[in-house]
mmCIF file of C-alpha atoms in Angstrom:
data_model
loop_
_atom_site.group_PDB
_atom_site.id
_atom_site.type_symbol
_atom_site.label_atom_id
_atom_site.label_comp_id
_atom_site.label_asym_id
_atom_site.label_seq_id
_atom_site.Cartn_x
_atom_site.Cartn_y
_atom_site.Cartn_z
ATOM 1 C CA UNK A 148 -71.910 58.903 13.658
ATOM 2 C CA UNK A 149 -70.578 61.888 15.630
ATOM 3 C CA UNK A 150 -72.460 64.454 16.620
ATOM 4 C CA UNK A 151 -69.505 66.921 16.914
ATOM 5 C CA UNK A 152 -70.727 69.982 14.348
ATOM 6 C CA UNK A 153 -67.907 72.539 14.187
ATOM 7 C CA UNK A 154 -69.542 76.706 13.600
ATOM 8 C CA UNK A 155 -67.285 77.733 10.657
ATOM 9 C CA UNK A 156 -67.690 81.300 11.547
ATOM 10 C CA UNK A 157 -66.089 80.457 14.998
ATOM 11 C CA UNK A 158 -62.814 79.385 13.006
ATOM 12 C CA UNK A 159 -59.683 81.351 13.815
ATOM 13 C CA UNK A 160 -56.315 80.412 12.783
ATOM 14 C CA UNK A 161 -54.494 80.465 15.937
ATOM 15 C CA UNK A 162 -51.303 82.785 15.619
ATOM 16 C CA UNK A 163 -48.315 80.097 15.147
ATOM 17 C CA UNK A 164 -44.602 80.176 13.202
ATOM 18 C CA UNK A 165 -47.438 79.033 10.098
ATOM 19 C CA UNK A 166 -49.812 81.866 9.919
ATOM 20 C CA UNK A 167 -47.269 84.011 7.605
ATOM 21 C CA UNK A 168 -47.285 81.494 5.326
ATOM 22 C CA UNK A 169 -50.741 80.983 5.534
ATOM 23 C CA UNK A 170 -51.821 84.871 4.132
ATOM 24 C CA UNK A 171 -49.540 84.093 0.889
ATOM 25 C CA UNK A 172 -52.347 82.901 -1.284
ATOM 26 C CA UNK A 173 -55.131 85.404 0.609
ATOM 27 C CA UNK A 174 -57.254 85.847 -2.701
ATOM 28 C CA UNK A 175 -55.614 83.748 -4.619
ATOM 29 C CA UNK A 176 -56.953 80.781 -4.295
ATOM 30 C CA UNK A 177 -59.049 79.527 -7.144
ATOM 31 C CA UNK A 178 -60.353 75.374 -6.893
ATOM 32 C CA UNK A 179 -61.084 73.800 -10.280
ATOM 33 C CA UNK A 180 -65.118 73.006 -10.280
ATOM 34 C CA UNK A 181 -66.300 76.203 -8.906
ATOM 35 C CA UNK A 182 -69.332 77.193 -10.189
ATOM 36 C CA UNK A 183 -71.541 80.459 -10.769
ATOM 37 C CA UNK A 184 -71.104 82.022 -7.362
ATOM 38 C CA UNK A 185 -68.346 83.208 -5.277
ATOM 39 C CA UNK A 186 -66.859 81.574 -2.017
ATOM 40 C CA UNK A 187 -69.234 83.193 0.707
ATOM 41 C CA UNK A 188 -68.001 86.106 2.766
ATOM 42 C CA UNK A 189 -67.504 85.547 6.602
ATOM 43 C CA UNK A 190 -69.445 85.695 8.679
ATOM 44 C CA UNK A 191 -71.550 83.511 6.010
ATOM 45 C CA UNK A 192 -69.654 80.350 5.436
ATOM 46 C CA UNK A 193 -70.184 76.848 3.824
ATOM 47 C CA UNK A 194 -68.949 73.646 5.629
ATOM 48 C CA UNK A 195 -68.808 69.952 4.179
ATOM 49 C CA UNK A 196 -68.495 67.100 5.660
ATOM 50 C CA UNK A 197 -68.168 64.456 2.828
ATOM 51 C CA UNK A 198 -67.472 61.730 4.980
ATOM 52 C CA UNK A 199 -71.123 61.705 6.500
ATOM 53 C CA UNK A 200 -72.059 63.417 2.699
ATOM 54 C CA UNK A 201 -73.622 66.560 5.502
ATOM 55 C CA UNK A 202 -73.561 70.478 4.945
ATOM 56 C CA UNK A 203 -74.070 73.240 7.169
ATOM 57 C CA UNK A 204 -75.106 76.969 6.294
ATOM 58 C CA UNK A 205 -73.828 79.010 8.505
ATOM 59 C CA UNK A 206 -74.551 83.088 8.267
ATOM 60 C CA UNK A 207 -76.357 84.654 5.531
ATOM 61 C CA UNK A 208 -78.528 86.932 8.246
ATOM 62 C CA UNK A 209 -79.804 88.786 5.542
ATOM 63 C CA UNK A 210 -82.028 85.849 4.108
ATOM 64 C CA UNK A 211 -83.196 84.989 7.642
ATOM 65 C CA UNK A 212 -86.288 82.662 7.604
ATOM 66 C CA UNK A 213 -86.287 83.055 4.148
ATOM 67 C CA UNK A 214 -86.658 79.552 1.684
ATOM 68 C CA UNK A 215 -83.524 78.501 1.044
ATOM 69 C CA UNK A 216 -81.521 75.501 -1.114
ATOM 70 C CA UNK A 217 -78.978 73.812 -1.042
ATOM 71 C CA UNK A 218 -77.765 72.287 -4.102
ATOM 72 C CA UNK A 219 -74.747 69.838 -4.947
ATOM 73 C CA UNK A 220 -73.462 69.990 -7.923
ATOM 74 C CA UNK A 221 -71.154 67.180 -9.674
ATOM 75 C CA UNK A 222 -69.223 68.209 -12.648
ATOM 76 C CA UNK A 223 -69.974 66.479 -16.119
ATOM 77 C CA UNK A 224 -73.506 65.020 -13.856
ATOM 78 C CA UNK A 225 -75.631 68.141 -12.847
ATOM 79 C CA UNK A 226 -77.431 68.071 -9.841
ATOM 80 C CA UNK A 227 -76.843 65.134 -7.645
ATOM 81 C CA UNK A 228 -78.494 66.095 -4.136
ATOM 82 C CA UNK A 229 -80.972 68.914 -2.904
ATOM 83 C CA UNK A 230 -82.801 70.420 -0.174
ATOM 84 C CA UNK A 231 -84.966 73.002 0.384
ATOM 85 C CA UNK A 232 -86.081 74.284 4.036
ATOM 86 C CA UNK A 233 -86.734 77.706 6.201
ATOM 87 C CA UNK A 234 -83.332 79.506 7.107
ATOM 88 C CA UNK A 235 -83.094 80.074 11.039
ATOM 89 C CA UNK A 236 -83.704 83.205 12.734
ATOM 90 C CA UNK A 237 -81.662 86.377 12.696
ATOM 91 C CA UNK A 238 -81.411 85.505 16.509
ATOM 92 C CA UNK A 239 -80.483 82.102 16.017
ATOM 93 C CA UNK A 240 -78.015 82.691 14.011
ATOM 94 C CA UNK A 241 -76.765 85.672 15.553
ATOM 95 C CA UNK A 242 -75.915 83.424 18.404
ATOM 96 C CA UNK A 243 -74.199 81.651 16.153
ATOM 97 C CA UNK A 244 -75.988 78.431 15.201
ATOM 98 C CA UNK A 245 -76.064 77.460 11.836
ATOM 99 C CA UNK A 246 -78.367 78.571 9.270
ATOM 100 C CA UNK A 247 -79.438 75.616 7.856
ATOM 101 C CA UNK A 248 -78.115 71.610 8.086
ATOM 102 C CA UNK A 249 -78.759 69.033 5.724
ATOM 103 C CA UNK A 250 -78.513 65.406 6.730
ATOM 104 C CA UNK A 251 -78.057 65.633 10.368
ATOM 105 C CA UNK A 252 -79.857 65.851 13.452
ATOM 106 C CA UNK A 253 -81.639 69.090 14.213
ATOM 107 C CA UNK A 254 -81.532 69.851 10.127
ATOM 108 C CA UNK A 255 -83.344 68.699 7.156
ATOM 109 C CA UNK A 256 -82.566 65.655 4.717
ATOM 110 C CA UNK A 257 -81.575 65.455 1.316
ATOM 111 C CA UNK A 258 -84.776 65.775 -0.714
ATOM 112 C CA UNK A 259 -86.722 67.880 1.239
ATOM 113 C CA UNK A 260 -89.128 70.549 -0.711
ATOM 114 C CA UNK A 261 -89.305 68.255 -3.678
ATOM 115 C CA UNK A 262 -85.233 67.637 -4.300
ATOM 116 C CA UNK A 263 -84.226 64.060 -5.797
ATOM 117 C CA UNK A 264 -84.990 61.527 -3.218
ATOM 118 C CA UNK A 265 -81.469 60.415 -2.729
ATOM 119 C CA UNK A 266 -79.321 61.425 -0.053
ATOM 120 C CA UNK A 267 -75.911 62.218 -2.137
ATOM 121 C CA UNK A 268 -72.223 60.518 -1.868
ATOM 122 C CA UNK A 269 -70.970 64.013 -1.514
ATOM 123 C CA UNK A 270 -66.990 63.659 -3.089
ATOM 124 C CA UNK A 271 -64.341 65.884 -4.140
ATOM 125 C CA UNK A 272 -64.863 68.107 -6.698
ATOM 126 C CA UNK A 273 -68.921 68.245 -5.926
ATOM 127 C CA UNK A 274 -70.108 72.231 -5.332
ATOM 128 C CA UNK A 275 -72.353 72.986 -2.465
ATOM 129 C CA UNK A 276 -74.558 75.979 -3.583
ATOM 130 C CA UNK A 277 -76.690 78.450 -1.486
ATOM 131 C CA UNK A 278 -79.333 79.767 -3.747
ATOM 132 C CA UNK A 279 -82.451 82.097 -2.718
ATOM 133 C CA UNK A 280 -84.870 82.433 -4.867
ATOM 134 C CA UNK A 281 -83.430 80.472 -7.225
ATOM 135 C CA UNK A 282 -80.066 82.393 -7.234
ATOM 136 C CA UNK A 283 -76.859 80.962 -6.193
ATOM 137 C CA UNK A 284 -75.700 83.384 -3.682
ATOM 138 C CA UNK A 285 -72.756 81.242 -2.311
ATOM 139 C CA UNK A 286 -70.746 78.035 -3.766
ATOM 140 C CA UNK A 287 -68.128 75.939 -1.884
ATOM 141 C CA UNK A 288 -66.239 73.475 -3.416
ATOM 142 C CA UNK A 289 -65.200 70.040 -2.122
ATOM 143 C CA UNK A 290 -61.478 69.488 -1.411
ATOM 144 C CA UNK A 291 -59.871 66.205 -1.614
ATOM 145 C CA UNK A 292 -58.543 65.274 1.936
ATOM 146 C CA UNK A 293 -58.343 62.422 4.356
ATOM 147 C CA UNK A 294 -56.686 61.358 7.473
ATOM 148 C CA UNK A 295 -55.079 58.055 6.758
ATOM 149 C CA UNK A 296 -54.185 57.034 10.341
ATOM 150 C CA UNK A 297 -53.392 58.357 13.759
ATOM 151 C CA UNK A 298 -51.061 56.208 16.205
ATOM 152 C CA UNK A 299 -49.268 56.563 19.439
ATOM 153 C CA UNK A 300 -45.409 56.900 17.736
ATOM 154 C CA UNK A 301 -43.870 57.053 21.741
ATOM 155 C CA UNK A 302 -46.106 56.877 24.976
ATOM 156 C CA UNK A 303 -46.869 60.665 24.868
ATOM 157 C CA UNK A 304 -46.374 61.320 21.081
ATOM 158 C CA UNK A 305 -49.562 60.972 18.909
ATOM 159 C CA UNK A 306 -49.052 61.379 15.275
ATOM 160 C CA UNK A 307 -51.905 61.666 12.758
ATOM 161 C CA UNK A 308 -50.907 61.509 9.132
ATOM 162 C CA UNK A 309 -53.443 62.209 6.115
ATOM 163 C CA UNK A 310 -53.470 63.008 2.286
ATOM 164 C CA UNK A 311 -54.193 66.401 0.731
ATOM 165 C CA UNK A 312 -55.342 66.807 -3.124
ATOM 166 C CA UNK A 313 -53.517 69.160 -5.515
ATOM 167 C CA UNK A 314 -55.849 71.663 -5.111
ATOM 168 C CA UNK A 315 -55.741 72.210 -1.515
ATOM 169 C CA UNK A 316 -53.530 75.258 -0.395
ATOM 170 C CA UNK A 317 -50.833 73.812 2.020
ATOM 171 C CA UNK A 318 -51.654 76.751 4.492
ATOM 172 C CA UNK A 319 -54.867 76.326 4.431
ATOM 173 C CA UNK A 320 -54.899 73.312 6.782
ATOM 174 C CA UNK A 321 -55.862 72.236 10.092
ATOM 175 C CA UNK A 322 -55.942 69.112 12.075
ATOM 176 C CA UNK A 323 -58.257 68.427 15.431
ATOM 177 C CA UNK A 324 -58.804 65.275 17.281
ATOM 178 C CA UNK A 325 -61.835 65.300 19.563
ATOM 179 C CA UNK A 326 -61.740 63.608 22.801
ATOM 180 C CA UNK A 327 -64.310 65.108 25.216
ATOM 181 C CA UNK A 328 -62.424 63.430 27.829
ATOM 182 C CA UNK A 329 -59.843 65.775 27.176
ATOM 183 C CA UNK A 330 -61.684 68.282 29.000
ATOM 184 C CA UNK A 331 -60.930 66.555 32.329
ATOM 185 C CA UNK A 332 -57.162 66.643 31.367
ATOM 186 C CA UNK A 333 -54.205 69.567 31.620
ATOM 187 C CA UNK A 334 -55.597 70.225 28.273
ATOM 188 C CA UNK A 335 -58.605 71.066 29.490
ATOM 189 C CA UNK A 336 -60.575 71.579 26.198
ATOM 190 C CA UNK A 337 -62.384 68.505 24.388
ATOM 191 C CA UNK A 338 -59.590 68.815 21.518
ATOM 192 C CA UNK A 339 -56.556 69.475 20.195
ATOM 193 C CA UNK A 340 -55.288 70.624 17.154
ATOM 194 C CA UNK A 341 -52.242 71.399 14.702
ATOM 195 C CA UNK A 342 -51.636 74.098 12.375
ATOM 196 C CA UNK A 343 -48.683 74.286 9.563
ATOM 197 C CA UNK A 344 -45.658 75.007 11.085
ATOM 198 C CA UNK A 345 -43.238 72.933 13.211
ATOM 199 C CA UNK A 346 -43.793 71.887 17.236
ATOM 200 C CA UNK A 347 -44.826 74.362 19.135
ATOM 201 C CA UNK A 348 -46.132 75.249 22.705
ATOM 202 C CA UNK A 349 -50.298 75.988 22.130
ATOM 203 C CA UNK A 350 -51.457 79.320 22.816
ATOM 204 C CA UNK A 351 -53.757 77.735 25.318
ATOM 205 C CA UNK A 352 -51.258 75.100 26.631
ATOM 206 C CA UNK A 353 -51.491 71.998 27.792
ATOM 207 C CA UNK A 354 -49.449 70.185 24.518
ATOM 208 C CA UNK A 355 -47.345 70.883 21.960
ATOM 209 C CA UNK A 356 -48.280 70.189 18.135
ATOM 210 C CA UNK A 357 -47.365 71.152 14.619
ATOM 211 C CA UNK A 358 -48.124 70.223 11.300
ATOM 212 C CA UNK A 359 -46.054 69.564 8.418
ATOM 213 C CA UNK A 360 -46.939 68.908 4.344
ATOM 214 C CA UNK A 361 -44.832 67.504 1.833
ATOM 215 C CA UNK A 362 -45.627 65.716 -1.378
ATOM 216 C CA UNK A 363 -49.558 65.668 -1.207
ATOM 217 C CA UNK A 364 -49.402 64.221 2.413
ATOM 218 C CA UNK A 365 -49.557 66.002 6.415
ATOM 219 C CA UNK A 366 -48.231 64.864 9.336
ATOM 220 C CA UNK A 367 -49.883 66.505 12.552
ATOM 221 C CA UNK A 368 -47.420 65.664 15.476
ATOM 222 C CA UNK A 369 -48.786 66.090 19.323
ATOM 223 C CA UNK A 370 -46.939 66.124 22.075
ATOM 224 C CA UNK A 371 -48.603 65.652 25.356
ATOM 225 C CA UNK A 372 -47.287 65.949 28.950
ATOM 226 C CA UNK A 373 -48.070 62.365 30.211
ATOM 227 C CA UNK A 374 -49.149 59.454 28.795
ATOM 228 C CA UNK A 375 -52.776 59.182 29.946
ATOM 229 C CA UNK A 376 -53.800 62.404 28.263
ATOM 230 C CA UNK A 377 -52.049 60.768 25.018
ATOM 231 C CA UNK A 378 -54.001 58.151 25.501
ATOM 232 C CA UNK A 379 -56.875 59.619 25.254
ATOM 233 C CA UNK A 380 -56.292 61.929 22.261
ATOM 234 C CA UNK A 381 -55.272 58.598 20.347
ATOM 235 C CA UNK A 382 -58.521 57.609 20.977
ATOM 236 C CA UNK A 383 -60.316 60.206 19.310
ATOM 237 C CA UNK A 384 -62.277 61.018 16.354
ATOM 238 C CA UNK A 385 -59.272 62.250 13.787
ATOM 239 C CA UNK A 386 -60.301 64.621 11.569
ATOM 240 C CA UNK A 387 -58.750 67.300 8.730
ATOM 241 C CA UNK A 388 -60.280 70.430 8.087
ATOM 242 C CA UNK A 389 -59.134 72.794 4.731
ATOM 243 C CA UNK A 390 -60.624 75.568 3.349
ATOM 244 C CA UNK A 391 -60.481 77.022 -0.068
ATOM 245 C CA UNK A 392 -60.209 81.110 1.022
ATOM 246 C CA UNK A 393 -58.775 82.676 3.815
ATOM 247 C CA UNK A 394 -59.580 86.476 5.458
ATOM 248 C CA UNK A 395 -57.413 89.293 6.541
ATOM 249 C CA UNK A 396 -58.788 88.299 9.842
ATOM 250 C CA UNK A 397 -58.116 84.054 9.785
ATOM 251 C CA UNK A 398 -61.578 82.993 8.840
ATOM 252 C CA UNK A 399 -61.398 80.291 6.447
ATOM 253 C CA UNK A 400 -64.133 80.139 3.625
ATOM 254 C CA UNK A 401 -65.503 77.278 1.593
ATOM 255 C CA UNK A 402 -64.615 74.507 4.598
ATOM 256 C CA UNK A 403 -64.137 70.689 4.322
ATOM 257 C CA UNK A 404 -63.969 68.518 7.260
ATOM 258 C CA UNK A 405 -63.012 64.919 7.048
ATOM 259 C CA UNK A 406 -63.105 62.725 9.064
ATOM 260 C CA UNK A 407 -61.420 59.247 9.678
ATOM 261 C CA UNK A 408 -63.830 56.080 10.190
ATOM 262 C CA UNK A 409 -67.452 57.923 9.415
ATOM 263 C CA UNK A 410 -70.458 56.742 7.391
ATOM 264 C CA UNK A 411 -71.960 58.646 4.486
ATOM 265 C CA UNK A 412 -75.551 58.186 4.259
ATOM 266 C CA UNK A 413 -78.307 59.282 5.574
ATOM 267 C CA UNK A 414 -77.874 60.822 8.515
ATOM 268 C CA UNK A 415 -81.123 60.545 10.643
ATOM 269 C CA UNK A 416 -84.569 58.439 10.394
ATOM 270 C CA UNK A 417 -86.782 59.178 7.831
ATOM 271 C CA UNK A 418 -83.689 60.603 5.595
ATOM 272 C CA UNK A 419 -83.624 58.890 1.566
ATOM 273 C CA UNK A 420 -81.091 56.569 1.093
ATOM 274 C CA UNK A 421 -77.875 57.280 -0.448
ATOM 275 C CA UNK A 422 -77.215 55.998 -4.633
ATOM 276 C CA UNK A 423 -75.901 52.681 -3.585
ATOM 277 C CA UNK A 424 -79.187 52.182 -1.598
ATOM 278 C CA UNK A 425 -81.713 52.834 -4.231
ATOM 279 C CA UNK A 426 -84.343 50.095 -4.998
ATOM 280 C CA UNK A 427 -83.296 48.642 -8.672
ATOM 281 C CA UNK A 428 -85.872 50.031 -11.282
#
């Protein structure tokens, strides 16, 4: 499994020829499944990562160290996973760490304070929920995406393609490949990313990339200045990231981060397995 863990309150959209587009549906943007609560607010946030069926809390200073859950919700099925552990400190989090993770290292498991033992195939259409006290504070809703493939179209060209469910907002969509030998590289970061909108220099240089939609699929298209670094970026992990809100300021709310060739599962020792693991009664 990867051990990358993005901060969802560190996401900015990075100013390309997309970001106009991207403020069309600002408020706007209601996902089918959503339950009680609202999206959260940055700087709280809710990220999902259905592929390893893992959720970070990120945020919610107000309820530091407090006794928090985390709930997922499947429509027409109730409850299908839950935890329940100590939020982090207001310092902690401050510095921004998450909250809160469930099912990965450093975090809690599925099932912990007295949830069902079962770590849950988190899918599209489930609802994370951030309750206190029993309250739902916060929901997030899963969004159907995928990267399909990623492939070297030209010795310096890397082009990931992927799917996108009716529900996601076409400008609310990022790709990122993670290399951390890319750090080494003219890029000099560990990786790169695409935004809607066609090829363009990156503010930070180093490549060119864009991103395009049509017809429930996206193409990410990278263009790198020699063929080594493209090497290397075809190598990475390949991953899309949507979001079902979007600020005034870029932040995107209610996050989803797939990625291409992970397990779901649990996602460290001692975790319950997932519903396809369960001993037969």
């Amino acid at each position: 499994m990867s051990s990358f863990t993005w901060r969802a309150q560190k996401m900015k959209r990075v100013t390309t020829a997309g970001v106009a587009m991207a403020v069309v549906a600002l408020s706007a943007s209601v996902v089918p499944g959503t339950a009680q609560a609202a999206v959260p607010v940055f700087p709280d946030n809710i990220t999902i990562f259905p592929d390893r069926d893992y959720v970070s809390i990120d945020g919610f200073s107000a309820h530091a160290g407090q006794e928090v859950t985390v709930e997922v919700q499947r429509p027409g099925a109730g409850v299908v996973g839950s935890a329940t552990g100590t939020m982090a400190s207001a310092g902690s989090i401050e510095a921004g760490d998450p909250a809160i993770e469930v099912n990965h290292p450093g975090g809690i498991c599925w099932g912990a304070g007295g949830g069902p033992q079962v770590t849950p195939d988190i899918r599209a259409g489930d609802v994370v929920s951030v309750k206190f006290g029993g309250t739902a504070v916060a929901d997030a809703t899963t969004l159907d995406a995928a990267v399909t493939g990623g492939t070297l179209t030209t010795p310096t060209t890397l082009v990931v393609q992927g799917r996108l469910g009716p529900e996601v907002n076409p400008a609310f969509v990022e790709q990122r490949t993670i290399a951390p030998a890319l750090k080494d590289t003219e890029v000099g970061r560990r990786d790169v990313r695409a935004f809607p909108g066609p090829i363009v220099e990156t503010p930070k240089g180093g490549y060119r990339s864009g991103l395009s939609v049509a017809e429930g699929n996206f193409t990410a298209t990278y263009e790198f200045r020699n063929a080594t670094t493209a090497a290397i970026a075809a190598d990475g992990l390949h991953e899309v990231r949507v979001w079902q809100e979007q600020d005034a300021s870029g932040d995107g709310l209610g996050v989803t981060i797939s990625e291409i060739g992970e397990v779901g599962g649990p996602g460290m020792g001692g975790c319950p397995p997932g519903p396809a693991q369960q001993p037969q009664a």
